[in-house]
Coordinates of C-alpha atoms and ligand atoms in Angstrom, one line a residue:
X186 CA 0.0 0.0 0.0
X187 CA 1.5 3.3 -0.9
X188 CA 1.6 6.3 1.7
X189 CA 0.1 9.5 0.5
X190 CA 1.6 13.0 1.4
X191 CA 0.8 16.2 0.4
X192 CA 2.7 18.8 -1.3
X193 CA 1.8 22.4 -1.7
X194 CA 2.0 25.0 -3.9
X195 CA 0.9 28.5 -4.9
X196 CA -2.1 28.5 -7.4
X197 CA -1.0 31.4 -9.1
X198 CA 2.4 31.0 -9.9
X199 CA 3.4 27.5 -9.5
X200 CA 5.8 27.9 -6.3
X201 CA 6.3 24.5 -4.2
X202 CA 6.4 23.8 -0.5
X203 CA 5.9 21.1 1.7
X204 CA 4.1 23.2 4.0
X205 CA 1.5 25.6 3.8
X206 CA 2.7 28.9 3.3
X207 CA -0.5 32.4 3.9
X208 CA 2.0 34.1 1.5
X209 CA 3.6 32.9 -1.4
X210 CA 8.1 33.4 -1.2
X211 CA 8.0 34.1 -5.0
X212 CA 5.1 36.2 -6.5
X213 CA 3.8 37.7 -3.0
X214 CA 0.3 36.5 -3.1
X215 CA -1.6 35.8 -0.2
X216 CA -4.2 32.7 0.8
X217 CA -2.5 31.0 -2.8
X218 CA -1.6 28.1 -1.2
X219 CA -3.4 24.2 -2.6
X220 CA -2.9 21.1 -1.5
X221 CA -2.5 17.9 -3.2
X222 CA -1.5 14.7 -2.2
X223 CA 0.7 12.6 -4.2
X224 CA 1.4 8.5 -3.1
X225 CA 4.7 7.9 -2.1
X226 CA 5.7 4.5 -3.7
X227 CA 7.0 1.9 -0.8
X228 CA 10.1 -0.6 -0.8
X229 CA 8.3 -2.8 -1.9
X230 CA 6.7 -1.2 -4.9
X231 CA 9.8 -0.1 -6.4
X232 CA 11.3 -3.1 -5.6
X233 CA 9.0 -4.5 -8.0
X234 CA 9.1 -1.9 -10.3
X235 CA 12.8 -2.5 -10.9
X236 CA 12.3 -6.0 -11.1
X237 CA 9.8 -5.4 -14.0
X238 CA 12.2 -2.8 -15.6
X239 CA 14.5 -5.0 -15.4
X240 CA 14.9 -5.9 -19.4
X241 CA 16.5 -3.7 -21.1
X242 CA 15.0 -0.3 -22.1
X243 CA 17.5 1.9 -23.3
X244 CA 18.5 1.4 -27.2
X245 CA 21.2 2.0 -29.5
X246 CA 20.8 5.2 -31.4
X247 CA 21.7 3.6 -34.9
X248 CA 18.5 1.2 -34.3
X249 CA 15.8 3.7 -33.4
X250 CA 13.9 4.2 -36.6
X251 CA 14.3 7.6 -38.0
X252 CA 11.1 7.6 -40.3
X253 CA 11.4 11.1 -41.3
X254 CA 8.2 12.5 -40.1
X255 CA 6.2 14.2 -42.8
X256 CA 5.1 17.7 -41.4
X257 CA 2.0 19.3 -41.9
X258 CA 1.3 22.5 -44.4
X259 CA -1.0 24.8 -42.8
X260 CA -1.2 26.7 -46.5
X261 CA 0.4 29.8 -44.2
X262 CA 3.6 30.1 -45.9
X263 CA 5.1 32.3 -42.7
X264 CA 3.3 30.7 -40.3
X265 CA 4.4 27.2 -41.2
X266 CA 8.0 29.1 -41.0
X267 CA 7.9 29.9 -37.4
X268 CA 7.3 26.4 -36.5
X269 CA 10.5 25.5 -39.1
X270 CA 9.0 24.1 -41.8
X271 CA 5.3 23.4 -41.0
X272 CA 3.3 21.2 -38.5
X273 CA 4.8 18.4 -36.7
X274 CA 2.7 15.4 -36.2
X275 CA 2.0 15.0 -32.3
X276 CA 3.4 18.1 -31.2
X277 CA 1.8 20.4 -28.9
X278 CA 2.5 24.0 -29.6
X279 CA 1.2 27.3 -27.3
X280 CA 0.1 30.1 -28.6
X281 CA 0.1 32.9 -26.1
X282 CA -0.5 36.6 -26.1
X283 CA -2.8 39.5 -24.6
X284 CA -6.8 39.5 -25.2
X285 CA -7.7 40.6 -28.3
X286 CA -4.0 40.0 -30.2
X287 CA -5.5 37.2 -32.7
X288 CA -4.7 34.0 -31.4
X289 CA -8.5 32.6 -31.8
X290 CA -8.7 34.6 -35.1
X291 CA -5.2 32.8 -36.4
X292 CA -6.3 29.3 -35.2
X293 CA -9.3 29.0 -36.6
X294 CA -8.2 30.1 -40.2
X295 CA -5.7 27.5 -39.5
X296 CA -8.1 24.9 -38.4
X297 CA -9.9 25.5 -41.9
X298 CA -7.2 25.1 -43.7
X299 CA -5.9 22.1 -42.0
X300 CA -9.2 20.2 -42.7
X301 CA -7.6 18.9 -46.1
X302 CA -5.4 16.6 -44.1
X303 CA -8.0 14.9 -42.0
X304 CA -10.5 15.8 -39.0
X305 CA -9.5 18.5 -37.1
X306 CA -11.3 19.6 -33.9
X307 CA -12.0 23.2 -32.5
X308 CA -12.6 23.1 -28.6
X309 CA -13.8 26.4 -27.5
X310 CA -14.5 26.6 -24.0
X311 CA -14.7 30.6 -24.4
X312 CA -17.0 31.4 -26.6
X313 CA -20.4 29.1 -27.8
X314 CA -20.5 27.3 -31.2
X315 CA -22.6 29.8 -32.0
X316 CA -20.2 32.8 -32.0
X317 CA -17.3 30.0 -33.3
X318 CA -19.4 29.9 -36.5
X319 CA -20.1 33.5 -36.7
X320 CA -16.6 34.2 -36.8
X321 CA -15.7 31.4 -38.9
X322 CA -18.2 33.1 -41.9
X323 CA -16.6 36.5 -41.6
X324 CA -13.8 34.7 -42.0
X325 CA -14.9 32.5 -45.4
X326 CA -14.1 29.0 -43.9
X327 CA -16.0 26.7 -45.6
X328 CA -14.5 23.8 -44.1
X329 CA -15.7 20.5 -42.5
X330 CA -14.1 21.7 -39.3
X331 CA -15.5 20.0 -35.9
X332 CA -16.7 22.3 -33.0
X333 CA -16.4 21.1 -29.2
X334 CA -18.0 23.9 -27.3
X335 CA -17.4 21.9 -23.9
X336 CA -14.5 22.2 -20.8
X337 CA -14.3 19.5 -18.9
X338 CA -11.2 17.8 -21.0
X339 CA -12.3 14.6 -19.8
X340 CA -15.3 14.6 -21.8
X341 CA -13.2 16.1 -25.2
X342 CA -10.3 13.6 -24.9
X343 CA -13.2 10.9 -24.5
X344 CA -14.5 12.1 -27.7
X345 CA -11.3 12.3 -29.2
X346 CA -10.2 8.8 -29.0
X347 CA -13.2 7.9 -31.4
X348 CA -12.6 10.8 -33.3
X349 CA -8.9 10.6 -34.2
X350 CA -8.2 13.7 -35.5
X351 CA -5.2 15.5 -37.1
X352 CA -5.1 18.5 -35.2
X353 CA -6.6 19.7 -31.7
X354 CA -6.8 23.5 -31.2
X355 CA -7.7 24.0 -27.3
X356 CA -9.1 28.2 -26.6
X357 CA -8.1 28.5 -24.1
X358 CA -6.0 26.0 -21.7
X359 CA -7.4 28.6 -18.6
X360 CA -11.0 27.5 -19.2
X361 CA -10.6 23.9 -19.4
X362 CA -10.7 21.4 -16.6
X363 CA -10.5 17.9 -15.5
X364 CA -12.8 16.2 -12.8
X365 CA -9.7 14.0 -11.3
X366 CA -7.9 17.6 -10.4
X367 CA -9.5 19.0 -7.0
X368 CA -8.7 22.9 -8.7
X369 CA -10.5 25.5 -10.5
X370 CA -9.6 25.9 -14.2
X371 CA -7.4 28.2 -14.7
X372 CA -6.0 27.3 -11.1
X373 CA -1.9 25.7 -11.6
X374 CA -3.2 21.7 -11.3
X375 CA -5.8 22.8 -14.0
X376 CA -3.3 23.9 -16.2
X377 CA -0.5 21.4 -15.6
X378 CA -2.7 18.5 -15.6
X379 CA -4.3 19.5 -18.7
X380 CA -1.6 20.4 -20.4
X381 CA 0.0 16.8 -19.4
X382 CA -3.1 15.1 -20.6
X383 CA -3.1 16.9 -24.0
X384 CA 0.6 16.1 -24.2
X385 CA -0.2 12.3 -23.6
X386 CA -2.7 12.5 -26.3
X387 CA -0.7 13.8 -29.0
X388 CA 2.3 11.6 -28.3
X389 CA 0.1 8.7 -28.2
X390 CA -1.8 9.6 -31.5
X391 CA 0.2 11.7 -33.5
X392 CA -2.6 14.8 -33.6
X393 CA -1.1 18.1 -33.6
X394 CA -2.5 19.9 -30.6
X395 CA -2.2 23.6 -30.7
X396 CA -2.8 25.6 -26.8
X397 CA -4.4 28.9 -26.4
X398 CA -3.2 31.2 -23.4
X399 CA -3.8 34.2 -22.5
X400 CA -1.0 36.3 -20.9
X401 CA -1.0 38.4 -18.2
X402 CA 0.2 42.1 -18.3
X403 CA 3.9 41.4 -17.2
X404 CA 4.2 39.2 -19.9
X405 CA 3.6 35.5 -18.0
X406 CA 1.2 33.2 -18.8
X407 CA -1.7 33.7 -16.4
X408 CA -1.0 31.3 -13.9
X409 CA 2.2 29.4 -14.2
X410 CA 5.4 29.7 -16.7
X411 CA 5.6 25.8 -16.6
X412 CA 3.6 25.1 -19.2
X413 CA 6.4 26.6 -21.2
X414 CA 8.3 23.5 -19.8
X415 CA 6.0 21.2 -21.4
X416 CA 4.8 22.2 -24.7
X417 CA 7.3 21.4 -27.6
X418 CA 6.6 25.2 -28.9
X419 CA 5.8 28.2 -27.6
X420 CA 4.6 31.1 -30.0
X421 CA 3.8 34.6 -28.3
X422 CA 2.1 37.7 -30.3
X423 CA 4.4 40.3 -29.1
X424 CA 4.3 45.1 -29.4
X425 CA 0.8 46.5 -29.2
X426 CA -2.1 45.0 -30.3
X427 CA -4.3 47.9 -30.6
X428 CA -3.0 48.4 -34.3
X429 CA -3.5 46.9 -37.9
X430 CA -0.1 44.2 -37.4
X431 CA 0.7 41.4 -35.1
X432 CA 3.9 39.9 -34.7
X433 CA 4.0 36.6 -33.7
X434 CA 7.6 35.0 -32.7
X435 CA 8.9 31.6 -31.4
X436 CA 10.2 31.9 -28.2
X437 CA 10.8 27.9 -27.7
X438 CA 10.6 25.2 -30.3
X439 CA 12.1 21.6 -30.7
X440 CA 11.6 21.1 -34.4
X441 CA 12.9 24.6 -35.9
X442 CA 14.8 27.5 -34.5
X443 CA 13.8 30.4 -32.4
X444 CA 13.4 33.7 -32.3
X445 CA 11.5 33.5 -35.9
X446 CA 8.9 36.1 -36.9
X447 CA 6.2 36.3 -39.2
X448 CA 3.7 39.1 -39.8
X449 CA 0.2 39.7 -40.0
X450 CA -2.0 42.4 -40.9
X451 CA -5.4 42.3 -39.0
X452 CA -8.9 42.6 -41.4
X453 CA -12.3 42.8 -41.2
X454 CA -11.9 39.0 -42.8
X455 CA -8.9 38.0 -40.4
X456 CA -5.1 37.9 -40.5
X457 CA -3.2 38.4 -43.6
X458 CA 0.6 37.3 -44.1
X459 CA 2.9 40.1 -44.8
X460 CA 5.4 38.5 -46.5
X461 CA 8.2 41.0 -47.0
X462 CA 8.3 42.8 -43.3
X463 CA 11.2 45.1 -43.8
X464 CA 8.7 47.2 -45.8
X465 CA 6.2 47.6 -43.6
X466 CA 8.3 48.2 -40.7
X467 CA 9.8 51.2 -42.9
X468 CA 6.8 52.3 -44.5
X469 CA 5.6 56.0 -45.8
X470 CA 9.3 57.4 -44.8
X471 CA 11.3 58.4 -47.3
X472 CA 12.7 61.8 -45.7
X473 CA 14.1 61.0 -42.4
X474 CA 14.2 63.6 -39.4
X475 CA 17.2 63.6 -37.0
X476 CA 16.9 61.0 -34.4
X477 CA 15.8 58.5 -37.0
X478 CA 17.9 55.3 -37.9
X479 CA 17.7 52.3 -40.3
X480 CA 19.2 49.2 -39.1
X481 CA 19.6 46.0 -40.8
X482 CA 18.9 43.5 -38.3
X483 CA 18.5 39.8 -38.2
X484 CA 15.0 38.3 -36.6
X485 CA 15.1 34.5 -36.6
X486 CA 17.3 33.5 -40.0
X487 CA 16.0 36.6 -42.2
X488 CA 16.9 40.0 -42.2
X489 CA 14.8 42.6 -41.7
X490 CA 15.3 46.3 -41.9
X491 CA 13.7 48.7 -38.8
X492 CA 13.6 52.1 -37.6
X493 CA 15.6 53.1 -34.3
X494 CA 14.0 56.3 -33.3
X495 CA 15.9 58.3 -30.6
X496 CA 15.2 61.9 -29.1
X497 CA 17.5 63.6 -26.5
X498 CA 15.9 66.9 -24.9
X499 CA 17.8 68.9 -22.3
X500 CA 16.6 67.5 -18.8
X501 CA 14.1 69.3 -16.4
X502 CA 15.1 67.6 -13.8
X503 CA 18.2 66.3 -11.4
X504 CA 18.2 62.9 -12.7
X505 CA 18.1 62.4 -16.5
X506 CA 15.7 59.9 -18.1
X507 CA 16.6 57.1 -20.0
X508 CA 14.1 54.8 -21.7
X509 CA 14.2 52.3 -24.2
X510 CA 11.1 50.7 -26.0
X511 CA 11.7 47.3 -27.7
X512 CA 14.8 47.5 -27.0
X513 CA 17.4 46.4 -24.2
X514 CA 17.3 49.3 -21.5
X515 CA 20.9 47.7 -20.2
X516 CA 22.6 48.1 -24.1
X517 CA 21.3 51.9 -24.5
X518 CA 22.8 52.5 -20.6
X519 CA 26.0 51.0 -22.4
X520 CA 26.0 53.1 -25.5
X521 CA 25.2 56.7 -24.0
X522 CA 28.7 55.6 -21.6
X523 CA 30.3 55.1 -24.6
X524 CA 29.3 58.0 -26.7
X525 CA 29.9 60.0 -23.2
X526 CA 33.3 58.8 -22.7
X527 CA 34.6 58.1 -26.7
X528 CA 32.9 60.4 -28.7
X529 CA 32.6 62.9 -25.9
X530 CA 28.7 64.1 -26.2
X531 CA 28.0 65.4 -22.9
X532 CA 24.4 63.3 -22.6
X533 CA 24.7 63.8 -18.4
X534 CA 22.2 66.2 -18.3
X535 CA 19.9 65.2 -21.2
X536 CA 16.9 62.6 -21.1
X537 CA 17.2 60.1 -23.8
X538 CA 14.3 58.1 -25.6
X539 CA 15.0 55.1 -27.7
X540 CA 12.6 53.3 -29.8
X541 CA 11.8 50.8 -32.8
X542 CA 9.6 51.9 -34.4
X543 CA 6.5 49.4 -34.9
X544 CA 6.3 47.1 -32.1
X545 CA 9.2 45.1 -33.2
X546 CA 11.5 44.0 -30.2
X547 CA 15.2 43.5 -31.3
X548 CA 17.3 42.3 -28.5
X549 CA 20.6 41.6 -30.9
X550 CA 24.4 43.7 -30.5
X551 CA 24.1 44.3 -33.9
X552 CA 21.6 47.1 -33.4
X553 CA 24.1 49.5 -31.2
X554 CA 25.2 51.0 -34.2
X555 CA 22.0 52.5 -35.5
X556 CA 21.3 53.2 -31.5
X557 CA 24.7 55.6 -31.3
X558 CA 23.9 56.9 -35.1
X559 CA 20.4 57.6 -33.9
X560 CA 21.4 59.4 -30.7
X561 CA 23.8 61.4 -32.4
X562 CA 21.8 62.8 -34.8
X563 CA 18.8 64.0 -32.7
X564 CA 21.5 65.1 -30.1
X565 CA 23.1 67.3 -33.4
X566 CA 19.5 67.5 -34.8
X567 CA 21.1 66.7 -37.9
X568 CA 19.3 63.8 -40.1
X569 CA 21.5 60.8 -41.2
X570 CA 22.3 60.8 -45.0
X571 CA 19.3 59.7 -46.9
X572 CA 18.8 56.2 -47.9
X573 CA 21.6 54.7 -45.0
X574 CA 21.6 51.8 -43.1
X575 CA 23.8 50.7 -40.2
X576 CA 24.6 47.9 -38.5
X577 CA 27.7 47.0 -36.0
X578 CA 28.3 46.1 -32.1
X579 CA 29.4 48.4 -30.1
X580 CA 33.0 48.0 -27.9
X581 CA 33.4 49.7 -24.8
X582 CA 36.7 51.3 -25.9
X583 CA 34.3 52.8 -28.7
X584 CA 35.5 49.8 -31.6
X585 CA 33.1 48.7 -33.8
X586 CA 32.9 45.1 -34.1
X587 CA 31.8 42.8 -37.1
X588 CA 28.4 41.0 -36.2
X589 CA 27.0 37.4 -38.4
X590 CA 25.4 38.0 -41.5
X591 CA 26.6 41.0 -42.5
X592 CA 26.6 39.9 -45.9
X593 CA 22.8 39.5 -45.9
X594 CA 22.4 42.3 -43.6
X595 CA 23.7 44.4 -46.4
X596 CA 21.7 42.7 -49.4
X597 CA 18.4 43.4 -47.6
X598 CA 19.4 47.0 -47.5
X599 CA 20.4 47.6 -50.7
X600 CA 17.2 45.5 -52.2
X601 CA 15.3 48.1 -50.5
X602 CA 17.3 51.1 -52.0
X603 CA 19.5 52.0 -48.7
X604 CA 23.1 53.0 -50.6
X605 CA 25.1 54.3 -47.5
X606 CA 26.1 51.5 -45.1
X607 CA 27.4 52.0 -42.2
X608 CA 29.2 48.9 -40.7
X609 CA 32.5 47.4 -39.0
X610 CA 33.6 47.0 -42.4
X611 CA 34.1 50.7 -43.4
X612 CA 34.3 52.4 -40.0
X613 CA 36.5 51.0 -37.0
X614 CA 35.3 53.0 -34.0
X615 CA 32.0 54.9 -33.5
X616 CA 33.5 58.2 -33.3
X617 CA 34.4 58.0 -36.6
X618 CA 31.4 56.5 -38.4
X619 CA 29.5 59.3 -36.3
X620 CA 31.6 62.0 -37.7
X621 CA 31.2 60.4 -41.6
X622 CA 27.1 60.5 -40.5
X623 CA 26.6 63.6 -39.6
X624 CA 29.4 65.4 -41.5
Ligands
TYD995 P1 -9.4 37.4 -31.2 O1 -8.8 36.5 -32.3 O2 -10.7 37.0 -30.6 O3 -8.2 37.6 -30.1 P2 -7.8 36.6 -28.9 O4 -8.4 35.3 -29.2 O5 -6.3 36.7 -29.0 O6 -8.3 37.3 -27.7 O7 -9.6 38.8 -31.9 C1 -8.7 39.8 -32.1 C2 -9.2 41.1 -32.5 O8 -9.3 41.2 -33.9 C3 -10.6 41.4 -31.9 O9 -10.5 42.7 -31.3 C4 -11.5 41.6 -33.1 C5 -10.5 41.8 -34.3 N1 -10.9 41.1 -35.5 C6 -10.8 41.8 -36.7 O10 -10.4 43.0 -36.8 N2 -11.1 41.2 -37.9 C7 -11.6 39.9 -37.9 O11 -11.9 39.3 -39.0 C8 -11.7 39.2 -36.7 C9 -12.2 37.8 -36.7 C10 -11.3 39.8 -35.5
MG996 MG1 -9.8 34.2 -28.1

């Protein structure tokens, strides 16, 4: 007979103790605390559990069949790229992002199109069938795409097994439940559970299961991060989604690489690919005001061109502000040092604002460049030479160093009509590519 203990942990964030805590150690909530029991196994139950595992289970890597696994086409060109190539058989991919940034909208043009390849089920546990099929007219699917409008997950995966479908979408994983979990959904267990039960489906039966979540405000899945631990992919809409485009990158995947983008523009008759984003992330600018930058930048494994927009105004009060938006606050501290200390711009008593423009968050070195270029030039309130690009890391001693792909970095910008480069390859320190900008 196995002994039961208990284990408990904070429903809104995951934490673990073996007591029970009035205020959770890690996210500060109070009265968060759930049991659950969980059996201990005894000696004798794991001696018998060796004995049976006893044969061996481990095997050879040259005789585990590598069947190349065909993927599936969702007839998204750029969506299929973010997942590296299209849909994996039995993988489980998240979709996360804010209310209202597309993810029902995206999945069920998805579903629709994924009904060529066999039965694919809907389960909408926040909205009714009803408003499912409203929304899938003003979208034009005319597909034979199955609707579950239910949330206990005991009842859909029931349904499932005699269904055997090709792809799962579950909106969202917060309003689904299983009877066995002693939780609310949306409560931690919910979420974990589920999510493992969804996972043990797809392995089992090779359906492609894609997870809805919404995200809270400080950018964590509402309730726990460990479902990011489980799926096999996790896609998040990122920059504001109160405008016509939605980014949507992979932040975790096991069958491609991350960091990929791809772009949509929203419609009254749902998301559209925008297949060339460098244009759209430039677009209606051809005169550019100081304090404006082009950088070619790499996003995933394809360039794309953005605007760094900076502005430096004389400070009203004792401590300067600095703040970066979609971009690392930690790099533009670095840069204004540098430009302080090796270009000598005295920025001590000036707020600075830096910016991409259009919701795009680089995180890359490469970008320093166009950062310095950008802060220079609205510090001078001189514009940069029209149609220039940079690119380049910055060195504390003020070098310039060479970055990947500079090659296609500077394709990209001469496709799209940018004839100036600036780069590690023509200018060695910042100073000096500063003082060719703004000559
Ligand atoms: P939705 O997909 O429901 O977002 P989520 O599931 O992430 O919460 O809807 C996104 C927004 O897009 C919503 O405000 C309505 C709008 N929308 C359109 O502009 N055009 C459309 O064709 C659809 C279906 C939605
Ligand atoms: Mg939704």
């Amino acid at each position: 007979m196995a002994k039961t203990r208990s284990v408990f942990f904070c429903n809104a964030c995951g934490f673990e103790s073996t007591r029970w805590l009035g205020r959770c150690p890690q996210c500060e909530a109070w009265n968060s605390f759930d049991e659950r029991p969980f059996a201990v196994p005894t000696r004798a139950a794991k001696a018998v559990a060796s004995a049976r595992g006893a044969a061996p289970v481990a095997i050879e890597l040259g005789a585990i069949d590598s069947a190349k696994i065909a993927r599936l086409q969702s007839g998204m060109g750029e969506f299929d790229g973010v997942l590296g190539g299209g849909i994996v058989p039995g993988s489980v991919t998240l979709i996360g992002g804010p209310p209202g940034a597309g993810k029902s909208t995206l999945l069920l043009q998805i579903a629709g199109r994924l009904c060529k390849n066999g039965r694919v089920v809907y389960v909408c546990g926040e909205e009714s069938a009803a408003q499912v099929k409203l929304r899938a007219e003003r979208l034009g699917i005319d597909a034979p795409l199955l609707v579950h409008a239910e949330t206990n997950l005991r009842a859909v995966l029931d349904a499932l097994e005699r269904t055997d479908p090709v792809a799962l979408i579950v909106d969202s994983i917060q309003t689904v439940w299983l009877p066995d979990a002693e939780s609310y959904a949306g409560s931690v267990t919910q979420i974990r559970d589920c999510t493992q039960a969804l996972m043990e489906f797809s392995k089992r039966t090779g359906c492609a299961t894609f997870i809805v979540g919404h995200v809270t405000k400080d950018g964590a899945i509402a309730g726990p991060r460990l479902l990011e631990h489980l799926v096999d992919t996790v896609l998040y809409f990122e920059g504001e989604t109160t405008g016509e485009y939605r980014i949507l990158r992979a932040y975790k995947n096991r069958f491609g690489s991350i960091d990929e983008i791809c772009v949509f523009a929203m419609h009254d008759r749902g998301l559209n690919e925008v297949h060339n984003p460098s244009e759209l992330f430039l677009a209606g600018r051809e005169e550019r005001p100081s304090g404006s930058c082009v950088v070619a930048s790499i996003v995933g494994s394809r360039p794309v061109l953005v605007e760094v927009q900076a502005l430096v105004g004389e400070s009203s009060y004792g401590t300067p502000r600095r703040l970066a938006n979609n971009l690392d606050q930690a790099r533009l501290a670095m840069i204004l040092a540098v430009l302080e200390r090796r270009v000598g711009m005295h920025l001590g008593t000036h707020d600075v604002y830096a910016s991409v423009a259009g919701g795009l968050r680089v995180n890359e070195p490469a970008v320093d460049l166009g950062i310095a270029l950008a802060i220079a030039s609205s510090f001078r309130d001189r514009p940069l030479p029209p149609h220039s690009a940079a690119f380049g890391e910055l060195g504390l001693s003020g070098e310039l160093r060479s970055v990947n792909a500079s090659a296609r970095r500077e394709a990209e910008a001469r496709k799209l009509g940018y004839r100036t480069i600036f780069s590690p390859e023509q200018y060695r320190d910042v100073a000096s590519a500063i003082a060719a900008a703004l000559s």
